[in-house]
């Protein structure tokens, strides 16, 4: 019994330590973050969908004022499914949101701790690195100010992916790494893309260093399996991206913070060099101090004509991320495919957040004197806490959520994830007028004899006296099909609704949604990969049982 307590006690202490920065969340109803309401609205919609046995709603029929939205076909979902499950289990929305803010931060702390411990075989170094990773300005900005759930969840899975690369031949770690990568992708595709680039160079460097082809192949299999597991999300998202409003926005409108703001900027924003900032963009004073130490250590090795590849790699990752956050990098954002998906260059602040913990581990591991190592490690921990002690403030959001069952808005900011041919302002004005007929005769003359609407089907019986144009109260998107008298047709216009032409006479019109081929294929890829993972788990268990019976 005492042995069990002693073995669990360190873990409980680490758990308590990881919760400390977020304790104020327990004393407010909701944390007043930038995206707070959007997250609540999406979780509510997902809960209702799951209650109706639709686990992954590719099309949300009743949002966008009844025109519908492909939100969950093109947007990450791990935080929302987590929130929906917690809500279905009986928690209040206040409890759901608190858990969504605290849980991934705790998981990310333990992920970094395990990764560093596995790599450097030192619990003290792992604790210091994980603490620095936890106490970083950008994490607190995402948690307390922005309410960026997708990014916070991505922070949780990144360390576990790198952890899996340390022992990729272990079947359980292989599974954990593959699942972690798939969850990272489904938590935030923008951060996942940049992390994927880092991962590719990381395993390439590992192979150059150890020359172990078998281990290199195992690491590649983790990546491939993770991609296949999450194919249900990223394949349709990439395919449909060009149809969305945010794809049409010019990259020139993206905001690059001034260089000085990365060093020091007011937490609540302000002006720097005449530029208005809505929040802080600082990397962190202790983090910058660690990068300076890292560069000095690299120079020390170079003077001895030795190349410290691991340190050089992580410092390069840091400097490239800083470069891409500055205005001088604009050409790259304009010309390199996919990087614009990150939307805000300052999101790359997550990279120094990770790298600073790794640099701390490298510095400490290269100190031969254990006493000095402990003193420097304690200094790092105290320094990062003192430097960020004023970043833990939480604003209370007290709001009545009774509006949720009747909410019909866009579920995103300025309709960014809605089709670019749907004008949000015009749809809002139309909604205020109260005309919500499913079919409207906008040109010609005739009578709508019958019209019906279900979630994914619109039906009408219309008689027209001349060639006419009818508007259907649906946003047209891949997966929607239209038949007139059992004959498939294409709309003549899809701006702010689906428009079709009718010849003189009596016509039966049906518009219905069916998953397009790309969605079906991506679902099958993920399903077969899940089956492969389950088969691998059963194989591992069978092997372990066989070994135990022999012994």
PDB file of C-alpha atoms in Angstrom, residues 455-459 472 474 476-483 488 509-515:
ATOM      1  CA  UNK A 455     -32.789  18.766 -42.554  1.00  0.00           C
ATOM      2  CA  UNK A 456     -31.120  17.582 -45.748  1.00  0.00           C
ATOM      3  CA  UNK A 457     -34.000  17.637 -48.233  1.00  0.00           C
ATOM      4  CA  UNK A 458     -36.070  20.419 -49.816  1.00  0.00           C
ATOM      5  CA  UNK A 459     -39.164  19.527 -51.858  1.00  0.00           C
ATOM      6  CA  UNK A 472     -34.063  27.583 -52.961  1.00  0.00           C
ATOM      7  CA  UNK A 474     -30.015  26.481 -49.327  1.00  0.00           C
ATOM      8  CA  UNK A 476     -25.038  25.227 -52.635  1.00  0.00           C
ATOM      9  CA  UNK A 477     -21.989  23.127 -51.845  1.00  0.00           C
ATOM     10  CA  UNK A 478     -20.440  19.812 -52.954  1.00  0.00           C
ATOM     11  CA  UNK A 479     -22.821  17.073 -51.864  1.00  0.00           C
ATOM     12  CA  UNK A 480     -26.018  18.925 -52.754  1.00  0.00           C
ATOM     13  CA  UNK A 481     -28.009  17.499 -55.681  1.00  0.00           C
ATOM     14  CA  UNK A 482     -31.009  18.950 -57.506  1.00  0.00           C
ATOM     15  CA  UNK A 483     -33.594  17.108 -59.573  1.00  0.00           C
ATOM     16  CA  UNK A 488     -30.467  15.948 -62.405  1.00  0.00           C
ATOM     17  CA  UNK A 509     -38.255  19.819 -57.475  1.00  0.00           C
ATOM     18  CA  UNK A 510     -36.074  17.996 -54.971  1.00  0.00           C
ATOM     19  CA  UNK A 511     -32.807  19.276 -53.521  1.00  0.00           C
ATOM     20  CA  UNK A 512     -31.022  16.802 -51.279  1.00  0.00           C
ATOM     21  CA  UNK A 513     -27.630  16.324 -49.656  1.00  0.00           C
ATOM     22  CA  UNK A 514     -25.491  13.213 -50.073  1.00  0.00           C
ATOM     23  CA  UNK A 515     -21.843  12.967 -49.081  1.00  0.00           C
TER      24      UNK A 515
END
